[in-house]
PDB file of C-alpha atoms in Angstrom:
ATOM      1  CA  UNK A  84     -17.701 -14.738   6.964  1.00 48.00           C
ATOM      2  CA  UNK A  85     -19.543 -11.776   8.151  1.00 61.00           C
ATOM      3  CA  UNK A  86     -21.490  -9.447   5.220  1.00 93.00           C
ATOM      4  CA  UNK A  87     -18.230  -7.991   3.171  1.00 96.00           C
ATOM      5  CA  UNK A  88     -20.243  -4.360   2.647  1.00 96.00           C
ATOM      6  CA  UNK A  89     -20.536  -4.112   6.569  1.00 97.00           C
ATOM      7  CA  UNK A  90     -16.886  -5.329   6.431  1.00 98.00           C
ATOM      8  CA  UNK A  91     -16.378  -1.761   4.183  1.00 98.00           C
ATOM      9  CA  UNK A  92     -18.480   0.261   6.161  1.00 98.00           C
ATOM     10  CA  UNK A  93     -16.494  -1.086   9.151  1.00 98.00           C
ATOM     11  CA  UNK A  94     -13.348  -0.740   7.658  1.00 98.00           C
ATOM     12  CA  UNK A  95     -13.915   3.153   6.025  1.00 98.00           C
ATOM     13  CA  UNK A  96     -15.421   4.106   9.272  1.00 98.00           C
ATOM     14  CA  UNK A  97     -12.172   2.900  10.937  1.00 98.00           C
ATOM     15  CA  UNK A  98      -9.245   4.540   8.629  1.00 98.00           C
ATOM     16  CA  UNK A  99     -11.764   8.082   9.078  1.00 98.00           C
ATOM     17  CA  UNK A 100     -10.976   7.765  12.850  1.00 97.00           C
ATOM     18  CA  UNK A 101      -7.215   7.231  11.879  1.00 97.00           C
ATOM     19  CA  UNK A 102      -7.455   9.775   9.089  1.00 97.00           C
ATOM     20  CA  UNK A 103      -8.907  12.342  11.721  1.00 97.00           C
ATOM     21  CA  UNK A 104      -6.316  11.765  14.276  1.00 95.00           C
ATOM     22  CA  UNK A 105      -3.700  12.094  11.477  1.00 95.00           C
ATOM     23  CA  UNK A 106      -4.953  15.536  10.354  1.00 95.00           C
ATOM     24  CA  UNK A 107      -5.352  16.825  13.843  1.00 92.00           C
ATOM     25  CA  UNK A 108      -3.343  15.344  16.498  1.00 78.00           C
ATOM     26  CA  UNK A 109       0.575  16.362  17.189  1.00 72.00           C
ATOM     27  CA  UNK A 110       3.058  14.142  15.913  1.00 72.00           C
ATOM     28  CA  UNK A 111       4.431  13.299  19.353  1.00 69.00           C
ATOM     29  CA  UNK A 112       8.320  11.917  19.936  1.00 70.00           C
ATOM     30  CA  UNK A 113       9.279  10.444  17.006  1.00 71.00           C
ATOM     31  CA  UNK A 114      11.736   7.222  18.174  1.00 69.00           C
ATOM     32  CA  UNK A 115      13.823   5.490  15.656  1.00 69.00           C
ATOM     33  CA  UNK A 116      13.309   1.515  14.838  1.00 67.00           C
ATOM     34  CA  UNK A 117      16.608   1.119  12.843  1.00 62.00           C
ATOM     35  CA  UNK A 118      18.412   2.602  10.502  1.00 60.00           C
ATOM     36  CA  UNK A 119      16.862   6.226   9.046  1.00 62.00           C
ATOM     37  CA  UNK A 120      13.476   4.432  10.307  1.00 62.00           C
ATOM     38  CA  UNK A 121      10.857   6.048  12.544  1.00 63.00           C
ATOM     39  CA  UNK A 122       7.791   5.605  14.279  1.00 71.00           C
ATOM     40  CA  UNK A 123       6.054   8.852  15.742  1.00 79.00           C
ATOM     41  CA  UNK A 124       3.784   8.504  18.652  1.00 86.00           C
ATOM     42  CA  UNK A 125       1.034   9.159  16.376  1.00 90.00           C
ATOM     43  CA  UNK A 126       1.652   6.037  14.592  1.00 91.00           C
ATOM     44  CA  UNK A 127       0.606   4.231  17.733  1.00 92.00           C
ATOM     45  CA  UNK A 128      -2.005   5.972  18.961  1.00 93.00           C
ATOM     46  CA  UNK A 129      -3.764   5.835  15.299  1.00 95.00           C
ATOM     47  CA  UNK A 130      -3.065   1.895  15.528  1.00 95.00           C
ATOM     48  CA  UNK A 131      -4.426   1.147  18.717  1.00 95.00           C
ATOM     49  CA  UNK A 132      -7.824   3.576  18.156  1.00 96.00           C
ATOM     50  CA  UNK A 133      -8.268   1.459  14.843  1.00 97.00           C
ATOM     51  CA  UNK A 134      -7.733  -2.088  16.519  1.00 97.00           C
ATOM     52  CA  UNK A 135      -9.860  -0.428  19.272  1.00 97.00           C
ATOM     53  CA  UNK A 136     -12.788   0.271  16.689  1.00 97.00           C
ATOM     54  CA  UNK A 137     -12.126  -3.031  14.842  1.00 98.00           C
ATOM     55  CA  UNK A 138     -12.466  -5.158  17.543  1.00 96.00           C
ATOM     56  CA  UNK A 139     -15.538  -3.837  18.805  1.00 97.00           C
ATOM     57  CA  UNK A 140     -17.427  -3.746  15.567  1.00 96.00           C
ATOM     58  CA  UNK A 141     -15.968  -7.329  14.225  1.00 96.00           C
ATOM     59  CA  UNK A 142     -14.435  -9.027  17.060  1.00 95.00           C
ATOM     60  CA  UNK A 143     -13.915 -12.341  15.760  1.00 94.00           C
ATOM     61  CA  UNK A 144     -11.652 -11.253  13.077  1.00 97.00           C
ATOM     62  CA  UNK A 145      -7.990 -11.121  14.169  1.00 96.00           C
ATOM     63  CA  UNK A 146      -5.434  -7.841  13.526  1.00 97.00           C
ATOM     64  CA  UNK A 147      -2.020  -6.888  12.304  1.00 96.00           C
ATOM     65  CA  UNK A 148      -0.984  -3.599  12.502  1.00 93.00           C
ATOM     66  CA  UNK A 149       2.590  -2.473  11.125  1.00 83.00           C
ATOM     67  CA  UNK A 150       3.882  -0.969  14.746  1.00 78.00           C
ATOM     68  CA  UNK A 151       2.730  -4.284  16.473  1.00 71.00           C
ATOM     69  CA  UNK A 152       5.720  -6.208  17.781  1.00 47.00           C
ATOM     70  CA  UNK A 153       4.316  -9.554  18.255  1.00 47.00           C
ATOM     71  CA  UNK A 154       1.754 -10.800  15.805  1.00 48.00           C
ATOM     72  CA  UNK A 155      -1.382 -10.869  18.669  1.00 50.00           C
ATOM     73  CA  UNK A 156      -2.754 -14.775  19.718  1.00 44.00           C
ATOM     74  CA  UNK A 157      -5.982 -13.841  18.476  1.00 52.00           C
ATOM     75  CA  UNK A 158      -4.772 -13.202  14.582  1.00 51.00           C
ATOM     76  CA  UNK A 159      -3.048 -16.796  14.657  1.00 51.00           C
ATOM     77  CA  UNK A 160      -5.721 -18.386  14.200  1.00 57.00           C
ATOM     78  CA  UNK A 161      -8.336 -16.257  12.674  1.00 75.00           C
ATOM     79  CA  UNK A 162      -9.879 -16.811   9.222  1.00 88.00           C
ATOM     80  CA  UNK A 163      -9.925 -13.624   8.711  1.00 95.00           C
ATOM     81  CA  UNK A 164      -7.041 -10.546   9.782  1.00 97.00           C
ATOM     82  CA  UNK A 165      -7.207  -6.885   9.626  1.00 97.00           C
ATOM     83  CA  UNK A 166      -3.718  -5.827   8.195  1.00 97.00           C
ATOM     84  CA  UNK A 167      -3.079  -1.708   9.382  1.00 97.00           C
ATOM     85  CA  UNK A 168      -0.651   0.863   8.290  1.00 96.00           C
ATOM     86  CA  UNK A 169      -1.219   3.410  10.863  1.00 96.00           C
ATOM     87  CA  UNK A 170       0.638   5.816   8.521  1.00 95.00           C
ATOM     88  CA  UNK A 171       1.920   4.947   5.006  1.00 96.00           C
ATOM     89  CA  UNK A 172       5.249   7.495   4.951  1.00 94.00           C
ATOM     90  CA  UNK A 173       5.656   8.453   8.168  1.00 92.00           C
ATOM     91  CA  UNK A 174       9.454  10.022   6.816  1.00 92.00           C
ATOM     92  CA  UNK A 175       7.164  12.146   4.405  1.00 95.00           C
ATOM     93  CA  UNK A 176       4.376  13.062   7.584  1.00 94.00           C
ATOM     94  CA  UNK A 177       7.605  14.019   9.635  1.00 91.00           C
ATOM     95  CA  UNK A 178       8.415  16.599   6.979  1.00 91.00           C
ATOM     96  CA  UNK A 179       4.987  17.886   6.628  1.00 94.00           C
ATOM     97  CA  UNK A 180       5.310  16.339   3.193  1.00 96.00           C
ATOM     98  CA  UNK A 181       0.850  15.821   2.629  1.00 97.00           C
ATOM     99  CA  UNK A 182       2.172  12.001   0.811  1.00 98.00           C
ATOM    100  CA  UNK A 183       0.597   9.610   3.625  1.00 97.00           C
ATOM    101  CA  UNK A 184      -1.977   7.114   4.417  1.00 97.00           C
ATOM    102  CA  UNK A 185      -3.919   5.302   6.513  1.00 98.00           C
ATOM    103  CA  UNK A 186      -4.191   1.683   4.784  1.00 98.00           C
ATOM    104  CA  UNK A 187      -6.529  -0.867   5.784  1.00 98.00           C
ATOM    105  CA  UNK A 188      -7.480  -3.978   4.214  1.00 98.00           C
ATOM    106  CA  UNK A 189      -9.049  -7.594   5.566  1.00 98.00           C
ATOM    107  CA  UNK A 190      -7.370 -10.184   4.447  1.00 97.00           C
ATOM    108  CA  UNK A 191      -9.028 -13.840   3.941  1.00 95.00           C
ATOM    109  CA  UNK A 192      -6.291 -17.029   3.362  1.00 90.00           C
ATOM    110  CA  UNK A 193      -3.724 -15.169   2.647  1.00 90.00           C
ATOM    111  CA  UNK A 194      -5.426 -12.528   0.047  1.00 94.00           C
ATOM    112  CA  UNK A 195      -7.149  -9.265   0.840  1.00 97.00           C
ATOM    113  CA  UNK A 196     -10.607  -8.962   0.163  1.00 98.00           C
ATOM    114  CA  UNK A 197     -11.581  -5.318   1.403  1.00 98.00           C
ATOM    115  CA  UNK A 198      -9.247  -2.706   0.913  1.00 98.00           C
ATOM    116  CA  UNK A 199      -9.206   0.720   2.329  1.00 98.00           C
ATOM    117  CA  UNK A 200      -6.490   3.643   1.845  1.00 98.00           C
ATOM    118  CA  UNK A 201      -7.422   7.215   3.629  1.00 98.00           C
ATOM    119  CA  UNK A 202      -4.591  10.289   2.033  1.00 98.00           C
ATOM    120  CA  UNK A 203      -6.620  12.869   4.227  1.00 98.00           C
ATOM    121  CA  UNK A 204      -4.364  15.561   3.602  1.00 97.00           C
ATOM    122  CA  UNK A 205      -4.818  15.036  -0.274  1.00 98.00           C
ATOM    123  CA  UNK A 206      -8.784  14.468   0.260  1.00 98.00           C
ATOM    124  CA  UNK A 207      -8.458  11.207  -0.994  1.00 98.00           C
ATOM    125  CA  UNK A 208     -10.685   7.868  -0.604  1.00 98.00           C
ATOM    126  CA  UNK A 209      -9.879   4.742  -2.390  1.00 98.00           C
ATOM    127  CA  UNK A 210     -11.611   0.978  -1.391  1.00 98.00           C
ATOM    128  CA  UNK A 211     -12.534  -2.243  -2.980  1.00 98.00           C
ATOM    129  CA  UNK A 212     -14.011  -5.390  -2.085  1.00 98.00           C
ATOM    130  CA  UNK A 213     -12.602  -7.960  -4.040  1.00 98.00           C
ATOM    131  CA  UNK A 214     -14.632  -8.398  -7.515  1.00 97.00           C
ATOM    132  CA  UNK A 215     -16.851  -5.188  -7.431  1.00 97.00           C
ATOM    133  CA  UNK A 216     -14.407  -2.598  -8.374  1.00 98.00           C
ATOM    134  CA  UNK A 217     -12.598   0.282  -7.000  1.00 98.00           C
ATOM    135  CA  UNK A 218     -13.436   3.566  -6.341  1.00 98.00           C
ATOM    136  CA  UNK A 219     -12.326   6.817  -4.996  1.00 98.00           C
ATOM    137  CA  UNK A 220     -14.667   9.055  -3.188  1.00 98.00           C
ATOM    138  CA  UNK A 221     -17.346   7.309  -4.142  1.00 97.00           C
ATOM    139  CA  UNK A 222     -16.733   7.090  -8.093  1.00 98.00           C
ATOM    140  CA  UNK A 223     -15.393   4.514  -9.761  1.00 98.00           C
ATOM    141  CA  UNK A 224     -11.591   3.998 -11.067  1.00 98.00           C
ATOM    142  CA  UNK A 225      -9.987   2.284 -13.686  1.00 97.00           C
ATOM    143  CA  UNK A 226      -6.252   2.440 -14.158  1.00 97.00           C
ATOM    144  CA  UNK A 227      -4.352   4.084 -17.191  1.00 93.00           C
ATOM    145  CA  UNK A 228      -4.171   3.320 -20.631  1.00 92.00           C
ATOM    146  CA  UNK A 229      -0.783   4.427 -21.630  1.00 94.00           C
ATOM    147  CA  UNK A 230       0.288   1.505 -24.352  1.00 94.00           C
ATOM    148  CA  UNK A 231       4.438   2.729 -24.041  1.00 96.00           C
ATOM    149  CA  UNK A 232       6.768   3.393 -21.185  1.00 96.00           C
ATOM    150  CA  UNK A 233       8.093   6.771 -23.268  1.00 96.00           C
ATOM    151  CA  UNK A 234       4.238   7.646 -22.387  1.00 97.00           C
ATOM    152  CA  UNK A 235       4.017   6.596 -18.703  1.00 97.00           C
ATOM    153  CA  UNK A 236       4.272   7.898 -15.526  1.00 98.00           C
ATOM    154  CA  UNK A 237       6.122   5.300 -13.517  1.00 98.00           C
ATOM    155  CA  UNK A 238       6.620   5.340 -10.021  1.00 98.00           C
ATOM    156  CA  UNK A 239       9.120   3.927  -7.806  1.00 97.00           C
ATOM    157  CA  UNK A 240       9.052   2.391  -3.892  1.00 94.00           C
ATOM    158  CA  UNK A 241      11.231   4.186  -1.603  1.00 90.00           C
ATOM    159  CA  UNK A 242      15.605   2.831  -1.632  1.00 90.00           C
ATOM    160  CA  UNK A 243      16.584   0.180   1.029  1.00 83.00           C
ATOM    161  CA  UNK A 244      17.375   1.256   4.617  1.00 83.00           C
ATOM    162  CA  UNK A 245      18.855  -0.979   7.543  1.00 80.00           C
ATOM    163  CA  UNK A 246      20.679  -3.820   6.936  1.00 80.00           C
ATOM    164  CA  UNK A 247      21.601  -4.987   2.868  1.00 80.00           C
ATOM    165  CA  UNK A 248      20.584  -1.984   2.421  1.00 84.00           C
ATOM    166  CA  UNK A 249      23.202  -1.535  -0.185  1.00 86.00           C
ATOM    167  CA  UNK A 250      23.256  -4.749  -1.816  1.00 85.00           C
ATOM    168  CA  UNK A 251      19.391  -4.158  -1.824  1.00 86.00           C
ATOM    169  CA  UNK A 252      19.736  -0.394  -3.512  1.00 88.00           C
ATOM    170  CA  UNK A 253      21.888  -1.896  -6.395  1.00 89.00           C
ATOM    171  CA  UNK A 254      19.000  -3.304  -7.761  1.00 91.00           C
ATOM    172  CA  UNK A 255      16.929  -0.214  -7.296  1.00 93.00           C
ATOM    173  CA  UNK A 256      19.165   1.723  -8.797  1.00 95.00           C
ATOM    174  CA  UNK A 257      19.606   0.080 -11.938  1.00 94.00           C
ATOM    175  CA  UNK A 258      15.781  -0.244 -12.526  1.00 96.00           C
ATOM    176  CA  UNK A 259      15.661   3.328 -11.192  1.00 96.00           C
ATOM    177  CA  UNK A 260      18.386   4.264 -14.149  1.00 96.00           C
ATOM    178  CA  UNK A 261      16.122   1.759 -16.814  1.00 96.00           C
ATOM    179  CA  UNK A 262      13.462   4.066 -15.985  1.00 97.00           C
ATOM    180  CA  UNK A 263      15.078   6.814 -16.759  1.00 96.00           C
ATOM    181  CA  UNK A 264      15.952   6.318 -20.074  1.00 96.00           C
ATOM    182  CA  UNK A 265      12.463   4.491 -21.214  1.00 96.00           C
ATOM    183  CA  UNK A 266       9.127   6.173 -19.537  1.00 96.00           C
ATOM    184  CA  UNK A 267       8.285   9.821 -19.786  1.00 97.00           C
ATOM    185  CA  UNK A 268       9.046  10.721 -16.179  1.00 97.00           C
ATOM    186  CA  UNK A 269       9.942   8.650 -12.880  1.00 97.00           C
ATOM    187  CA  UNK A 270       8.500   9.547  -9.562  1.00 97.00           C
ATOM    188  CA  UNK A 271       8.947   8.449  -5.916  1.00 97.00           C
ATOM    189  CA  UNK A 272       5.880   8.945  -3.685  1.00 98.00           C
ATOM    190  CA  UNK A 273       7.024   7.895  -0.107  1.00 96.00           C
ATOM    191  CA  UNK A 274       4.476   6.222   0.221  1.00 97.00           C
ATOM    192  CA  UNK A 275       3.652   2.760  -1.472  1.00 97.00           C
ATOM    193  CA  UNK A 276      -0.033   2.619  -0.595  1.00 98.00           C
ATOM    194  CA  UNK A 277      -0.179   6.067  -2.735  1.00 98.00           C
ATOM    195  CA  UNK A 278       2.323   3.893  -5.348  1.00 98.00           C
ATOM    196  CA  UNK A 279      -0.706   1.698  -5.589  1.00 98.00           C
ATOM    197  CA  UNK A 280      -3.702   3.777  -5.099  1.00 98.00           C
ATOM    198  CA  UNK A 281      -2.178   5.899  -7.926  1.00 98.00           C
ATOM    199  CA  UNK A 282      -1.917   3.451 -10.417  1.00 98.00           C
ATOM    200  CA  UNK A 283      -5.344   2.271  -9.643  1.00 98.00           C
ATOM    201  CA  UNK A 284      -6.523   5.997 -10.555  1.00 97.00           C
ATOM    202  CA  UNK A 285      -4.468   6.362 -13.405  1.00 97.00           C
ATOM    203  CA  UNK A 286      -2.673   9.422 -12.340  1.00 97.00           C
ATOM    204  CA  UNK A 287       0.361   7.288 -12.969  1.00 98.00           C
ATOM    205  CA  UNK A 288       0.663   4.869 -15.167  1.00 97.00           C
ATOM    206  CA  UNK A 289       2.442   1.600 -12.688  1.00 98.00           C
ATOM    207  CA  UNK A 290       4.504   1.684 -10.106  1.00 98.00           C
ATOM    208  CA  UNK A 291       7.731  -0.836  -8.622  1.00 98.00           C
ATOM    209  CA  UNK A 292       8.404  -1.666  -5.642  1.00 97.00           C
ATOM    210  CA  UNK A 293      11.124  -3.340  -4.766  1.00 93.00           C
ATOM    211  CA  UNK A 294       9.929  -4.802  -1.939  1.00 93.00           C
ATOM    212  CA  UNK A 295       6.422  -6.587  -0.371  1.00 94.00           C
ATOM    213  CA  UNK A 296       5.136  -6.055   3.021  1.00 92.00           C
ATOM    214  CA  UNK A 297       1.418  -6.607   4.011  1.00 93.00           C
ATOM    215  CA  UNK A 298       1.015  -3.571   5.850  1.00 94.00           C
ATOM    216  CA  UNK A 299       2.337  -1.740   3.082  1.00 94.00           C
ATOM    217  CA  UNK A 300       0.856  -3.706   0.607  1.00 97.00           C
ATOM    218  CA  UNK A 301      -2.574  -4.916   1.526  1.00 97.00           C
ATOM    219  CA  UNK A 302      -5.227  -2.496   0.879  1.00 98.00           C
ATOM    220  CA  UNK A 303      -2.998  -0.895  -2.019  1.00 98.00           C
ATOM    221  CA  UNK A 304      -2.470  -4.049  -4.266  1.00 98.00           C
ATOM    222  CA  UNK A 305      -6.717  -4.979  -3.969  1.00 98.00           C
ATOM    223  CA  UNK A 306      -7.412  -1.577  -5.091  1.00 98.00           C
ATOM    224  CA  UNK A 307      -4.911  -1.341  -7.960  1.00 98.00           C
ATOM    225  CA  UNK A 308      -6.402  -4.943  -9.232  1.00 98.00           C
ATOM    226  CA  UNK A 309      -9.664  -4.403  -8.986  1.00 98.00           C
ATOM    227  CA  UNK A 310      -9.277  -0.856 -11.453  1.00 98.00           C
ATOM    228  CA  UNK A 311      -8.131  -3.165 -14.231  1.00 97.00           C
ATOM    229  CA  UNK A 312      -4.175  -3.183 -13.087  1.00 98.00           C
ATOM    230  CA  UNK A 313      -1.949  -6.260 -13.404  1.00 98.00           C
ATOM    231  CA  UNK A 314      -0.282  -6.499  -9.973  1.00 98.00           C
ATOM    232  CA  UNK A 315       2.613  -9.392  -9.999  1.00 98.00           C
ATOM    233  CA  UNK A 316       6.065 -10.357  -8.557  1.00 97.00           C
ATOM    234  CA  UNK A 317       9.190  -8.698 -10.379  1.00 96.00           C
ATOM    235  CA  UNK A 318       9.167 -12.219 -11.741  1.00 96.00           C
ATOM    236  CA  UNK A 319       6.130 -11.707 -13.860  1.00 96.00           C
ATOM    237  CA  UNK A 320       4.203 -14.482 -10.753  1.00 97.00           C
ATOM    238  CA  UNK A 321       0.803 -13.443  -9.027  1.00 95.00           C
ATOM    239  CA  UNK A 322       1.322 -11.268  -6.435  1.00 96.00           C
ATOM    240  CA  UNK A 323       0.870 -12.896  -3.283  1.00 93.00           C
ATOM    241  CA  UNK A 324       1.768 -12.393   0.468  1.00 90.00           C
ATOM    242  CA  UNK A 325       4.940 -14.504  -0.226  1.00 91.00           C
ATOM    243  CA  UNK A 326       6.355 -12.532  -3.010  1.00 95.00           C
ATOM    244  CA  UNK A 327       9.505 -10.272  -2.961  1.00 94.00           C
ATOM    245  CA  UNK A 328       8.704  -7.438  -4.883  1.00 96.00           C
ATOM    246  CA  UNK A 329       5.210  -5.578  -6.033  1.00 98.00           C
ATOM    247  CA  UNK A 330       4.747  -4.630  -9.450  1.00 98.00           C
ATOM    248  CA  UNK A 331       1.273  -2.998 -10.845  1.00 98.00           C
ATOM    249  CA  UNK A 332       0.415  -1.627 -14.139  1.00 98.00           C
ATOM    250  CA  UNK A 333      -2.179  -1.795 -17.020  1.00 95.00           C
ATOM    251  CA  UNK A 334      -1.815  -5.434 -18.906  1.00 93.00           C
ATOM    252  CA  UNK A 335       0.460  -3.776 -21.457  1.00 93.00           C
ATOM    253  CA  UNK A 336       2.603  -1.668 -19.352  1.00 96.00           C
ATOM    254  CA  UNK A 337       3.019  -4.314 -16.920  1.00 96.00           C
ATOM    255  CA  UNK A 338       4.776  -6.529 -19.608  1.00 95.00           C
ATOM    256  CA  UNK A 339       7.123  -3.871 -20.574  1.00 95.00           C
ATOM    257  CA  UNK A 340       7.849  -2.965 -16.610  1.00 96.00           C
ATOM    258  CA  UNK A 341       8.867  -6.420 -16.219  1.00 97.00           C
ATOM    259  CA  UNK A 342      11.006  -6.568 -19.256  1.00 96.00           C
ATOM    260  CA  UNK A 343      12.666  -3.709 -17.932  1.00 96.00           C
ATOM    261  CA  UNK A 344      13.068  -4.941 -14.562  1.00 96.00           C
ATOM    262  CA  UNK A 345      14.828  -8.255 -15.855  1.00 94.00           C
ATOM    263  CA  UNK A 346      17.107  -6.536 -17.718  1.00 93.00           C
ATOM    264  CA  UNK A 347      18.291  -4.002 -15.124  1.00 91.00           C
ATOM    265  CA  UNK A 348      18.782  -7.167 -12.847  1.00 85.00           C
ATOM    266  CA  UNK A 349      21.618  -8.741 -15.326  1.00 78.00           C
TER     267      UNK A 349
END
């Protein structure tokens, strides 16, 4: 395993590049991937200047980026994988709503160990390396202490699109109405690395998301842990790469967010 700080340095050094490109550069022809889902051209050109800076900085360690198609031969077999989201709420960066990332982390067997997440239009720097902390521009975070969901800021991931969507937004609905009757206020971001960032900040108080995908994921669910959060399956499990859904809170809010959740489920 190469040195994990020049891993960071690597890593912050490639979400700036993105973050720069995302502040400066059009938006280009924005082409729809399924239902009320979109890619700009942006969102590729961001992903292949960060694989391009990756690769020649740590070229034995694999990539995944969210617009990729095909996972690439080289990240089948590495011990080691970048996982990108070019942009975290490209809907929001669409709208010229400031709500979106560039999220980075490396993941090692299945669990990220570096975590990077760029909001450049919010002036906002959060990374970790697994077991040294979090931090955002250059200070260290810990997340909220809010001991009651009547006191808490929750935030929510973004309702199902595409197919079972519907089946899908049942769910979300009912935990969005729980919500509403039990913490102080409820907030979608658009973005879930922001959902996770957030939390790890403490300017909310946990967020749920119904759903778990690396890109998304990653960087996000690192940084929330190593502020102090409890980051687990709707289930109350570990979150892992496997899991369904991604749920991150202080130790005591995280109980009562999963209480919640089960109930809205019956």
């Amino acid at each position: 395993m190469d040195d994990i700080s020049t891993l960071l340095t690597i890593a912050r050094e490639a979400t700036a590049a993105g973050a720069e490109l995302l502040t400066t550069a059009g938006t280009g022809a924005v082409h729809s991937k399924g239902d009320r889902d979109f890619v700009t051209e942006l969102d590729l050109e961001i992903q292949e200047t960060t694989q391009r800076l990756l690769r020649a900085q740590a070229p034995r360690i694999g990539f995944r980026g969210e617009e990729t198609t095909t996972q690439p031969s080289d990240s089948v077999h590495a011990e080691q994988t970048w996982v990108l989201d070019p942009i975290d709420g490209t809907s929001n960066f669409i709208h010229d709503i400031p709500l979106c990332a560039v999220s980075l982390a490396l993941v090692h067997q299945d669990r990220p160990i570096v975590g990077v997440i760029r909001a450049p239009f919010l002036g906002l720097e959060y990374y970790a390396i697994e077991g040294r902390g979090a931090y955002l521009n250059g200070r260290p975070i810990t997340t909220g202490r809010a001991q009651h969901l009547r006191d808490a800021i929750i935030s929510i991931g973004d309702y199902a699109v595409g197919p079972g969507a519907e089946a899908k937004n049942h769910t979300r609905l009912a935990v969005t109405g729980a919500l509403a009757t039990e913490a102080e206020r409820v907030r979608m971001l658009g973005s879930a690395a922001l959902d996770l960032a957030w939390t790890a900040e403490g300017r909310t108080d946990g967020c749920i998301i119904m759903s778990n995908k690396q890109w998304d994921m990653a960087a996000g669910v690192l940084i929330a842990r190593e502020s102090g959060a409890v980051v687990t399956d709707s289930d109350g499990s570990i979150h892992n790469v496997r899991s369904r859904h991604t749920v991150a809170a202080n130790p005591t809010i995280s109980r009562k967010l999963l209480q919640l959740i089960s109930t809205a489920q019956q």
